Tab-separated table of C-alpha atoms in Angstrom:
chain	number	residue	atom	x	y	z
A	34	MET	CA	205.046	-54.268	-2.380
A	35	ASN	CA	206.056	-55.393	-5.880
A	36	TYR	CA	207.143	-53.359	-8.889
A	37	SER	CA	206.791	-53.901	-12.624
A	38	SER	CA	208.232	-52.246	-15.708
A	39	THR	CA	206.294	-49.759	-17.809
A	40	ARG	CA	207.245	-51.920	-20.814
A	41	GLY	CA	205.847	-55.172	-19.484
A	42	GLN	CA	208.779	-57.609	-19.531
A	43	ASP	CA	210.246	-57.178	-16.024
A	44	ASN	CA	207.526	-57.857	-13.449
A	45	ASN	CA	206.971	-58.680	-9.765
A	46	VAL	CA	210.259	-57.143	-8.635
A	47	SER	CA	210.838	-56.358	-4.939
A	48	PHE	CA	211.473	-52.823	-3.693
A	49	ILE	CA	215.141	-53.610	-3.002
A	50	ASP	CA	215.678	-55.117	-6.450
A	51	ALA	CA	213.897	-52.167	-8.100
A	52	MET	CA	216.205	-49.838	-6.155
A	53	LEU	CA	219.359	-51.801	-6.998
A	54	ASN	CA	218.438	-52.224	-10.683
A	55	GLY	CA	217.323	-48.622	-11.216
A	56	LEU	CA	216.340	-49.118	-14.851
A	57	ALA	CA	214.159	-52.139	-15.599
A	58	LYS	CA	215.766	-54.956	-17.581
A	59	ASP	CA	213.498	-54.310	-20.604
A	60	GLY	CA	214.529	-50.649	-20.752
A	61	GLY	CA	211.386	-49.418	-19.012
A	62	LEU	CA	210.909	-47.790	-15.611
A	63	TYR	CA	209.668	-49.522	-12.472
A	64	VAL	CA	206.302	-48.533	-11.028
A	65	PRO	CA	204.561	-49.984	-7.951
A	66	LYS	CA	201.733	-52.471	-8.457
A	67	LYS	CA	199.549	-50.243	-6.283
A	68	ILE	CA	199.612	-46.738	-4.801
A	69	THR	CA	198.049	-46.481	-1.338
A	70	LYS	CA	195.295	-43.859	-1.172
A	71	LEU	CA	195.179	-42.070	2.191
A	72	SER	CA	191.911	-41.094	3.852
A	73	LYS	CA	191.133	-37.591	5.119
A	74	SER	CA	191.632	-38.800	8.686
A	75	GLN	CA	195.036	-40.267	7.782
A	76	LEU	CA	196.030	-36.985	6.147
A	77	ALA	CA	194.924	-35.089	9.244
A	78	GLY	CA	197.008	-37.417	11.407
A	79	MET	CA	200.108	-36.746	9.325
A	80	SER	CA	199.674	-32.984	9.174
A	81	LYS	CA	201.482	-32.208	12.431
A	82	LEU	CA	204.478	-34.505	11.922
A	83	ASN	CA	207.982	-33.100	11.560
A	84	TYR	CA	209.814	-33.770	8.306
A	85	GLU	CA	211.719	-36.855	9.398
A	86	LYS	CA	208.605	-38.598	10.805
A	87	LEU	CA	206.495	-37.598	7.818
A	88	ALA	CA	209.145	-39.030	5.477
A	89	PHE	CA	208.964	-42.341	7.320
A	90	GLU	CA	205.156	-42.532	7.277
A	91	ILE	CA	204.881	-41.656	3.566
A	92	THR	CA	207.774	-43.610	2.085
A	93	LYS	CA	207.282	-46.804	4.123
A	94	LEU	CA	204.108	-47.362	2.095
A	95	PHE	CA	206.309	-48.245	-0.887
A	96	ILE	CA	208.613	-50.679	0.947
A	97	GLY	CA	207.765	-54.270	1.798
A	98	THR	CA	207.965	-54.835	5.566
A	99	ASN	CA	209.594	-58.201	4.852
A	100	GLU	CA	212.451	-56.422	3.033
A	101	ILE	CA	213.550	-53.725	5.449
A	102	ASP	CA	212.673	-53.891	9.124
A	103	GLN	CA	210.495	-50.892	10.021
A	104	SER	CA	212.591	-49.975	13.049
A	105	ASP	CA	215.708	-49.999	10.838
A	106	TYR	CA	213.959	-47.911	8.222
A	107	LYS	CA	212.846	-45.398	10.832
A	108	LYS	CA	216.532	-44.987	11.781
A	109	ILE	CA	217.443	-44.470	8.107
A	110	CYS	CA	214.874	-41.651	7.815
A	111	LYS	CA	216.075	-40.037	11.042
A	112	LYS	CA	219.689	-40.229	9.871
A	113	THR	CA	218.805	-38.808	6.442
A	114	TYR	CA	216.769	-35.811	7.565
A	115	SER	CA	218.713	-34.894	10.673
A	116	GLU	CA	222.384	-35.580	10.182
A	117	TYR	CA	222.793	-34.319	6.600
A	118	PHE	CA	220.378	-31.396	6.405
A	119	GLY	CA	221.169	-29.545	9.601
A	120	GLU	CA	218.543	-27.593	11.510
A	121	GLU	CA	216.525	-26.159	8.621
A	122	ILE	CA	215.543	-29.064	6.421
A	123	ILE	CA	212.905	-27.186	4.436
A	124	SER	CA	211.126	-23.809	4.569
A	125	LEU	CA	208.326	-21.739	3.031
A	126	ASP	CA	208.184	-18.071	2.023
A	127	LYS	CA	204.759	-16.437	1.763
A	128	LEU	CA	204.582	-13.953	-1.110
A	129	LYS	CA	200.839	-13.206	-1.079
A	130	GLU	CA	197.719	-14.722	0.462
A	131	ASN	CA	197.624	-17.463	-2.178
A	132	GLU	CA	201.274	-17.618	-3.230
A	133	PHE	CA	204.056	-19.525	-1.489
A	134	VAL	CA	207.625	-20.498	-2.365
A	135	LEU	CA	208.814	-23.874	-1.095
A	136	ASN	CA	212.567	-23.690	-0.451
A	137	LEU	CA	214.129	-27.043	-1.312
A	138	PHE	CA	217.788	-25.998	-1.164
A	139	HIS	CA	218.700	-26.525	2.489
A	140	GLY	CA	220.423	-29.853	1.825
A	141	PRO	CA	224.181	-30.394	1.598
A	142	THR	CA	224.401	-29.591	-2.143
A	143	PHE	CA	221.799	-26.781	-2.151
A	144	ALA	CA	219.324	-28.499	-4.503
A	145	PHE	CA	215.982	-30.313	-4.187
A	146	LYS	CA	217.584	-33.586	-5.251
A	147	ASP	CA	219.233	-33.901	-1.831
A	148	PHE	CA	215.865	-34.913	-0.357
A	149	ALA	CA	215.839	-38.131	-2.387
A	150	LEU	CA	219.532	-38.795	-2.924
A	151	GLN	CA	220.475	-38.632	0.757
A	152	LEU	CA	217.752	-41.222	1.363
A	153	LEU	CA	218.937	-43.354	-1.567
A	154	GLY	CA	222.558	-43.219	-0.362
A	155	ASN	CA	221.608	-44.381	3.128
A	156	LEU	CA	219.424	-47.153	1.707
A	157	TYR	CA	222.285	-48.288	-0.533
A	158	ASP	CA	224.663	-48.364	2.425
A	159	TYR	CA	222.187	-50.396	4.512
A	160	VAL	CA	221.301	-52.915	1.777
A	161	LEU	CA	224.817	-53.420	0.380
A	162	LYS	CA	226.251	-54.146	3.821
A	163	LYS	CA	223.381	-56.490	4.653
A	164	LYS	CA	223.632	-58.390	1.356
A	165	LYS	CA	227.448	-58.156	1.275
A	166	ILE	CA	227.500	-57.112	-2.365
A	167	LYS	CA	229.315	-54.445	-4.368
A	168	LEU	CA	227.597	-52.027	-6.733
A	169	THR	CA	228.501	-49.868	-9.724
A	170	ILE	CA	226.317	-46.755	-9.669
A	171	LEU	CA	225.904	-44.927	-12.967
A	172	GLY	CA	224.109	-41.629	-13.515
A	173	ALA	CA	223.819	-38.635	-15.825
A	174	THR	CA	223.327	-35.058	-14.700
A	175	SER	CA	222.239	-31.799	-16.267
A	176	GLY	CA	223.597	-29.997	-13.215
A	177	ASP	CA	222.286	-30.801	-9.732
A	178	THR	CA	221.802	-34.577	-9.745
A	179	GLY	CA	225.540	-35.243	-9.956
A	180	SER	CA	226.669	-33.453	-6.812
A	181	ALA	CA	223.596	-34.608	-4.866
A	182	ALA	CA	224.224	-38.218	-5.941
A	183	ILE	CA	227.890	-38.027	-5.019
A	184	ASN	CA	227.179	-36.467	-1.649
A	185	GLY	CA	224.404	-38.952	-0.935
A	186	CYS	CA	226.015	-42.154	-2.195
A	187	GLU	CA	229.723	-41.748	-1.429
A	188	LYS	CA	228.977	-43.027	2.075
A	189	ALA	CA	228.034	-46.418	0.584
A	190	GLU	CA	231.415	-48.123	1.000
A	191	ASN	CA	230.545	-51.033	-1.302
A	192	ALA	CA	229.695	-48.783	-4.255
A	193	LYS	CA	231.649	-47.079	-7.044
A	194	ILE	CA	229.926	-44.010	-8.463
A	195	PHE	CA	230.256	-42.817	-12.074
A	196	ILE	CA	228.606	-39.501	-12.964
A	197	LEU	CA	228.314	-38.290	-16.573
A	198	PHE	CA	227.813	-34.586	-17.273
A	199	PRO	CA	227.764	-32.559	-20.522
A	200	HIS	CA	231.163	-30.901	-21.037
A	201	LYS	CA	230.989	-27.082	-20.663
A	202	LYS	CA	227.176	-27.192	-20.267
A	203	VAL	CA	226.731	-27.040	-16.481
A	204	SER	CA	227.443	-24.026	-14.289
A	205	GLU	CA	230.913	-23.652	-12.771
A	206	ILE	CA	229.695	-24.200	-9.226
A	207	GLN	CA	227.656	-27.260	-10.245
A	208	ARG	CA	230.694	-28.749	-11.957
A	209	LYS	CA	233.062	-28.011	-9.084
A	210	GLN	CA	230.660	-29.508	-6.554
A	211	MET	CA	231.273	-32.774	-8.417
A	212	THR	CA	234.834	-32.517	-9.649
A	213	THR	CA	236.468	-31.331	-6.412
A	214	ASN	CA	235.179	-34.353	-4.485
A	215	LYS	CA	238.085	-36.475	-3.223
A	216	SER	CA	236.276	-39.710	-2.374
A	217	LYS	CA	238.082	-42.698	-3.848
A	218	ASN	CA	234.842	-44.322	-4.985
A	219	VAL	CA	233.648	-41.304	-7.046
A	220	PHE	CA	234.470	-40.808	-10.755
A	221	ASN	CA	233.276	-37.806	-12.780
A	222	ILE	CA	233.073	-38.100	-16.561
A	223	ALA	CA	232.559	-35.114	-18.872
A	224	VAL	CA	230.915	-36.065	-22.177
A	225	LYS	CA	231.375	-34.148	-25.418
A	226	GLY	CA	227.646	-33.647	-25.949
A	227	ASN	CA	224.473	-32.504	-24.162
A	228	PHE	CA	222.494	-33.976	-21.270
A	229	ASP	CA	220.319	-36.120	-23.548
A	230	ASP	CA	223.531	-37.667	-24.913
A	231	CYS	CA	224.686	-38.422	-21.359
A	232	GLN	CA	221.330	-39.938	-20.456
A	233	LYS	CA	221.326	-42.085	-23.605
A	234	LEU	CA	224.815	-43.365	-22.797
A	235	VAL	CA	223.563	-44.421	-19.355
A	236	LYS	CA	220.523	-46.215	-20.801
A	237	ASP	CA	222.610	-47.862	-23.518
A	238	PHE	CA	225.155	-49.032	-20.949
A	239	PHE	CA	222.356	-50.578	-18.882
A	240	GLY	CA	221.003	-52.285	-21.997
A	241	MET	CA	224.442	-53.668	-22.835
A	242	ASN	CA	224.983	-54.836	-19.257
A	243	ASN	CA	221.606	-56.600	-19.191
A	244	LYS	CA	222.957	-58.884	-21.916
A	245	ASN	CA	226.357	-59.737	-20.460
A	246	GLN	CA	225.796	-59.049	-16.706
A	247	LYS	CA	229.383	-57.834	-16.356
A	248	TYR	CA	228.556	-55.310	-13.620
A	249	ASN	CA	226.180	-55.199	-10.672
A	250	LEU	CA	224.755	-51.940	-12.007
A	251	ALA	CA	222.407	-49.385	-10.419
A	252	ALA	CA	220.998	-46.004	-11.469
A	253	ILE	CA	220.723	-42.806	-9.434
A	254	ASN	CA	218.813	-40.699	-11.962
A	255	SER	CA	215.131	-40.130	-11.279
A	256	ILE	CA	214.520	-43.342	-13.210
A	257	ASN	CA	215.317	-44.915	-9.795
A	258	TRP	CA	212.043	-45.242	-7.871
A	259	VAL	CA	213.632	-44.111	-4.583
A	260	ARG	CA	214.241	-40.741	-6.251
A	261	ILE	CA	210.477	-40.422	-6.662
A	262	ILE	CA	209.407	-41.435	-3.154
A	263	GLY	CA	212.008	-39.176	-1.566
A	264	GLN	CA	210.443	-36.220	-3.379
A	265	ILE	CA	206.806	-37.053	-2.586
A	266	VAL	CA	207.330	-36.054	1.034
A	267	TYR	CA	207.798	-32.334	0.529
A	268	TYR	CA	204.505	-32.057	-1.338
A	269	PHE	CA	202.718	-33.384	1.753
A	270	TRP	CA	204.789	-31.247	4.145
A	271	SER	CA	204.145	-28.016	2.233
A	272	TYR	CA	200.450	-28.761	1.657
A	273	PHE	CA	199.828	-29.212	5.385
A	274	ARG	CA	201.382	-25.802	6.074
A	275	VAL	CA	199.509	-23.730	3.496
A	276	GLU	CA	196.061	-25.390	3.472
A	277	LYS	CA	194.163	-26.344	6.626
A	278	ASN	CA	190.777	-27.338	5.138
A	279	LEU	CA	191.872	-30.013	2.639
A	280	ASN	CA	190.938	-27.809	-0.335
A	281	PRO	CA	192.767	-28.549	-3.619
A	282	ILE	CA	195.765	-26.319	-4.376
A	283	ASN	CA	198.203	-26.038	-7.293
A	284	TYR	CA	201.914	-26.781	-7.509
A	285	VAL	CA	204.213	-25.035	-9.981
A	286	ILE	CA	207.326	-27.015	-10.842
A	287	PRO	CA	210.290	-26.133	-13.085
A	288	THR	CA	211.184	-29.404	-14.723
A	289	GLY	CA	213.636	-31.238	-16.920
A	290	ASN	CA	213.426	-35.001	-16.490
A	291	PHE	CA	209.853	-34.882	-15.074
A	292	GLY	CA	210.808	-36.669	-11.840
A	293	ASN	CA	209.884	-33.789	-9.527
A	294	VAL	CA	206.529	-33.281	-11.244
A	295	TYR	CA	205.823	-37.010	-11.289
A	296	ALA	CA	206.442	-37.147	-7.510
A	297	GLY	CA	203.749	-34.487	-7.181
A	298	PHE	CA	201.432	-36.604	-9.322
A	299	VAL	CA	202.019	-39.663	-7.107
A	300	SER	CA	201.174	-37.437	-4.119
A	301	LYS	CA	197.865	-36.610	-5.793
A	302	CYS	CA	197.221	-40.309	-6.457
A	303	MET	CA	197.827	-40.930	-2.742
A	304	GLY	CA	194.989	-38.551	-1.893
A	305	LEU	CA	196.780	-35.232	-1.389
A	306	PRO	CA	194.312	-32.581	-2.638
A	307	ILE	CA	196.226	-31.184	-5.610
A	308	ARG	CA	194.234	-29.409	-8.298
A	309	LYS	CA	196.829	-29.058	-11.035
A	310	LEU	CA	200.541	-29.558	-11.499
A	311	ILE	CA	201.940	-26.712	-13.594
A	312	VAL	CA	204.886	-27.963	-15.661
A	313	SER	CA	207.288	-25.074	-16.312
A	314	SER	CA	209.921	-25.105	-19.062
A	315	ASN	CA	212.514	-22.819	-20.612
A	316	LYS	CA	213.192	-22.498	-24.365
A	317	ASN	CA	213.535	-26.309	-24.459
A	318	ASP	CA	209.762	-26.496	-24.453
A	319	ILE	CA	209.014	-30.086	-25.519
A	320	LEU	CA	206.624	-30.562	-22.580
A	321	THR	CA	204.798	-27.277	-23.199
A	322	ARG	CA	204.291	-28.318	-26.819
A	323	PHE	CA	203.069	-31.727	-25.689
A	324	PHE	CA	200.417	-30.281	-23.375
A	325	SER	CA	199.281	-28.026	-26.199
A	326	SER	CA	199.137	-30.653	-28.959
A	327	GLY	CA	199.389	-34.183	-27.540
A	328	GLU	CA	202.547	-34.699	-29.588
A	329	MET	CA	205.952	-35.397	-28.025
A	330	LYS	CA	208.493	-34.201	-30.575
A	331	LYS	CA	212.234	-33.884	-29.985
A	332	GLU	CA	214.057	-30.807	-31.219
A	333	LYS	CA	217.654	-29.685	-30.834
A	334	VAL	CA	218.623	-28.929	-27.222
A	335	ARG	CA	219.359	-25.225	-26.773
A	336	GLU	CA	221.530	-23.803	-24.000
A	337	SER	CA	219.672	-21.560	-21.565
A	338	LEU	CA	220.061	-19.651	-18.308
A	339	SER	CA	218.330	-22.571	-16.546
A	340	PRO	CA	220.649	-25.404	-17.657
A	341	SER	CA	219.188	-28.177	-15.489
A	342	MET	CA	216.139	-27.995	-17.764
A	343	ASP	CA	218.031	-28.149	-21.066
A	344	ILE	CA	216.510	-31.516	-21.915
A	345	GLN	CA	214.357	-32.935	-24.691
A	346	VAL	CA	213.602	-36.476	-23.466
A	347	SER	CA	211.939	-36.361	-20.023
A	348	SER	CA	212.382	-39.954	-18.837
A	349	ASN	CA	209.720	-40.001	-16.134
A	350	PHE	CA	206.989	-39.043	-18.570
A	351	GLU	CA	206.944	-42.727	-19.499
A	352	ARG	CA	205.656	-43.536	-16.008
A	353	LEU	CA	202.839	-41.041	-16.504
A	354	ILE	CA	201.767	-42.556	-19.835
A	355	PHE	CA	201.723	-46.011	-18.251
A	356	TYR	CA	199.683	-44.789	-15.266
A	357	TYR	CA	196.905	-43.428	-17.476
A	358	THR	CA	196.830	-46.317	-19.949
A	359	LYS	CA	197.772	-49.313	-17.726
A	360	ASN	CA	199.043	-50.682	-21.033
A	361	SER	CA	202.710	-51.683	-21.248
A	362	SER	CA	202.464	-52.605	-24.962
A	363	TYR	CA	201.102	-49.160	-25.809
A	364	THR	CA	203.756	-47.447	-23.676
A	365	ASN	CA	206.526	-49.557	-25.192
A	366	GLY	CA	205.267	-48.759	-28.697
A	367	LEU	CA	205.242	-45.014	-28.062
A	368	TYR	CA	208.810	-44.976	-26.784
A	369	LYS	CA	210.045	-47.226	-29.551
A	370	THR	CA	208.510	-44.738	-32.006
A	371	LEU	CA	210.181	-41.844	-30.154
A	372	ASP	CA	213.569	-43.586	-30.415
A	373	GLU	CA	213.107	-44.327	-34.117
A	374	THR	CA	211.402	-41.144	-35.373
A	375	GLY	CA	212.009	-38.540	-32.656
A	376	LYS	CA	208.298	-38.119	-31.937
A	377	PHE	CA	205.033	-39.761	-30.941
A	378	LYS	CA	201.421	-38.602	-30.670
A	379	ILE	CA	198.820	-39.826	-28.190
A	380	ASN	CA	195.096	-40.070	-28.895
A	381	LYS	CA	192.718	-37.246	-27.993
A	382	GLU	CA	191.040	-39.137	-25.134
A	383	LEU	CA	194.357	-39.747	-23.365
A	384	HIS	CA	195.474	-36.167	-23.998
A	385	LEU	CA	192.319	-34.781	-22.357
A	386	LYS	CA	192.794	-37.088	-19.342
A	387	ILE	CA	196.300	-35.750	-18.799
A	388	LEU	CA	195.144	-32.138	-19.121
A	389	LYS	CA	192.773	-32.637	-16.183
A	390	ASP	CA	195.809	-32.974	-13.921
A	391	PHE	CA	198.477	-30.946	-15.731
A	392	ASP	CA	199.119	-27.717	-17.568
A	393	GLY	CA	202.356	-26.423	-19.014
A	394	GLY	CA	204.066	-23.260	-20.153
A	395	SER	CA	207.508	-21.950	-21.079
A	396	ILE	CA	209.438	-18.680	-20.985
A	397	SER	CA	212.520	-17.212	-22.653
A	398	ASP	CA	215.878	-16.350	-21.093
A	399	ASN	CA	214.957	-12.683	-21.196
A	400	GLU	CA	211.763	-13.357	-19.260
A	401	THR	CA	213.803	-15.420	-16.788
A	402	ARG	CA	216.096	-12.452	-16.086
A	403	LYS	CA	213.135	-10.101	-15.717
A	404	THR	CA	211.419	-12.490	-13.320
A	405	ILE	CA	214.482	-12.797	-11.079
A	406	ASP	CA	214.636	-8.989	-10.950
A	407	TYR	CA	210.876	-8.613	-10.344
A	408	VAL	CA	210.768	-11.099	-7.456
A	409	PHE	CA	213.795	-9.451	-5.847
A	410	LYS	CA	212.324	-5.936	-6.086
A	411	LYS	CA	208.765	-6.948	-5.165
A	412	PHE	CA	209.455	-9.409	-2.324
A	413	ASN	CA	213.153	-8.878	-1.473
A	414	LEU	CA	213.664	-12.535	-2.338
A	415	VAL	CA	216.560	-13.864	-4.435
A	416	ILE	CA	215.605	-16.844	-6.594
A	417	ASP	CA	217.576	-18.989	-9.023
A	418	PRO	CA	216.775	-19.131	-12.771
A	419	HIS	CA	214.840	-22.426	-12.548
A	420	THR	CA	212.605	-21.117	-9.775
A	421	ALA	CA	212.096	-17.977	-11.871
A	422	VAL	CA	210.850	-20.110	-14.772
A	423	GLY	CA	208.307	-21.709	-12.456
A	424	TYR	CA	207.173	-18.406	-10.983
A	425	ALA	CA	206.680	-16.755	-14.385
A	426	VAL	CA	204.769	-19.710	-15.852
A	427	GLY	CA	202.580	-19.984	-12.751
A	428	LYS	CA	201.674	-16.303	-12.991
A	429	LYS	CA	200.732	-16.797	-16.649
A	430	LEU	CA	198.555	-19.868	-16.200
A	431	LEU	CA	196.870	-19.453	-12.817
A	432	ASP	CA	194.257	-16.967	-11.704
A	433	GLU	CA	195.214	-14.704	-8.782
A	434	SER	CA	192.574	-16.384	-6.596
A	435	GLU	CA	194.085	-19.865	-7.035
A	436	LYS	CA	196.343	-20.973	-4.210
A	437	ARG	CA	199.684	-22.261	-5.401
A	438	VAL	CA	203.117	-23.365	-4.181
A	439	TYR	CA	206.152	-22.574	-6.358
A	440	LEU	CA	208.979	-25.071	-5.953
A	441	ALA	CA	212.350	-23.349	-5.456
A	442	THR	CA	214.566	-26.128	-6.720
A	443	ALA	CA	218.066	-24.728	-6.127
A	444	HIS	CA	219.968	-22.027	-4.241
A	445	TYR	CA	220.648	-18.933	-6.336
A	446	ALA	CA	224.393	-19.218	-5.677
A	447	LYS	CA	224.607	-22.174	-8.053
A	448	PHE	CA	223.858	-19.710	-10.874
A	449	MET	CA	225.543	-16.641	-9.442
A	450	ASP	CA	226.436	-14.803	-12.657
A	451	THR	CA	222.908	-14.994	-14.051
A	452	VAL	CA	221.307	-13.902	-10.773
A	453	GLN	CA	223.730	-11.032	-10.084
A	454	ASN	CA	223.364	-9.728	-13.628
A	455	SER	CA	219.570	-9.923	-13.353
A	456	ILE	CA	219.255	-7.925	-10.143
A	457	ASN	CA	222.389	-5.812	-10.645
A	458	LYS	CA	223.649	-6.570	-7.148
A	459	LYS	CA	226.700	-8.340	-5.738
A	460	LEU	CA	225.807	-11.432	-3.719
A	461	MET	CA	227.735	-13.736	-1.392
A	462	TYR	CA	228.239	-17.462	-1.833
A	463	PRO	CA	227.295	-19.659	1.125
A	464	LYS	CA	230.478	-20.634	2.964
A	465	SER	CA	230.539	-24.273	1.827
A	466	LEU	CA	230.150	-23.295	-1.845
A	467	ARG	CA	232.732	-20.511	-1.586
A	468	SER	CA	235.263	-22.996	-0.256
A	469	ILE	CA	235.250	-25.151	-3.427
A	470	LEU	CA	235.830	-22.358	-5.946
A	471	ASN	CA	239.619	-22.631	-5.818
A	472	LYS	CA	239.908	-26.360	-5.207
A	473	LYS	CA	241.595	-28.603	-7.740
A	474	GLU	CA	239.242	-30.398	-10.131
A	475	ASN	CA	239.520	-33.977	-11.292
A	476	PHE	CA	237.427	-35.476	-14.103
A	477	LEU	CA	237.729	-37.577	-17.242
A	478	LEU	CA	236.695	-36.357	-20.703
A	479	ILE	CA	235.188	-38.795	-23.207
A	480	LYS	CA	233.514	-38.717	-26.603
A	481	ASN	CA	229.777	-39.285	-26.925
A	482	ASP	CA	230.477	-42.957	-27.570
A	483	ILE	CA	229.364	-46.041	-25.616
A	484	LYS	CA	232.713	-47.747	-26.314
A	485	ASP	CA	234.576	-44.842	-24.717
A	486	LEU	CA	232.345	-45.070	-21.642
A	487	GLU	CA	232.746	-48.862	-21.474
A	488	ARG	CA	236.533	-48.504	-21.618
A	489	VAL	CA	236.630	-46.016	-18.717
A	490	ILE	CA	234.350	-48.033	-16.449
A	491	SER	CA	236.147	-51.279	-17.292
A	492	GLU	CA	239.572	-49.792	-16.464
A	493	ILE	CA	238.391	-48.459	-13.086
A	494	ASN	CA	236.410	-51.532	-12.067
């Protein structure tokens, strides 16, 4: 299984090298040379597997058997989805005959990103020990990626982890999940800027390092392909539990960096019967505007009640463009134009192709509050603001008769003030989150400046 960059200059890379590099050397994102399409009989055979075994069967299709021994990889999957998730790895709530909520917050940091980052951390630990190399892991977070990355990757003894987050723009609990960590190989860096600034610093640092090769650098954002394959699994698991006749269903996903949605798209490419992927946004509605017009146009990032989605540049969308066009020059040109002008527009034919698989919508903060309240009163279910965005957009865009799964991407306790104010009810933090509220924090504060970031990493390394 080989991987190549969406921009065409970094090709025929192994799975392990794609994982260790994270971002391709030409600034693009790695994609597999082929995606295995499963038959109906193969899908039927997988439908009864538990989560750990399903994860092995799905994700092994993206890993060369000559790179990681299958028996070793089976142990990695068992370790990931047993030891770190506890008894309830994943669950579904049925709202109506055709409406389900997929609860993706049972992991150690109460967010969907645990599913991929626990796997990535265990893979790092395995590969680094085997190759006897040290790694500098660099990532940016708009809220949940940081704590999930730290929790997943701190076990990799040969790695140092640097997480950038926008100063004063993540929730208190999200910040403290990162900044109260005491592992000696973890370093949290607050940036005076927004998430897009943090993400650009990461990409710029990779670009700079590609020239001088000072660090053995890896990425943990969803630009890392392992982040995608770790998230494909729960689409299969949930589908098998809500649809028994292999009829197409819809998935409704609140999104920021497009990694979660793209994992759903890869699932569809693998043969999972998905009708449409509903891309749900808050007031930062760049993706909604794209689906409406075919134009990707950056605007100023605005703070919202669903901060993990306060993003303008959705990195994984580049993988989608490349999939449809199979043209690295075209993809490279679009993203060069986006960097230079803040926008690009695709042709009508490509736009219509994308709309066959996707639809998108957005809602305001006020609608988010109302949705949290409505779902609580109607179903006695407490949801977080991101899940509320997905629910509201799904209700707007889908007919009542269309079966759909809403992805609940985080536990409500990570956004306690917003949720309590919305439903006018006092709620309890889970014990492990409650315990960090009064712990001492430790993080560095830097300017939105690549030189400042370089100085910090250089001093620590």
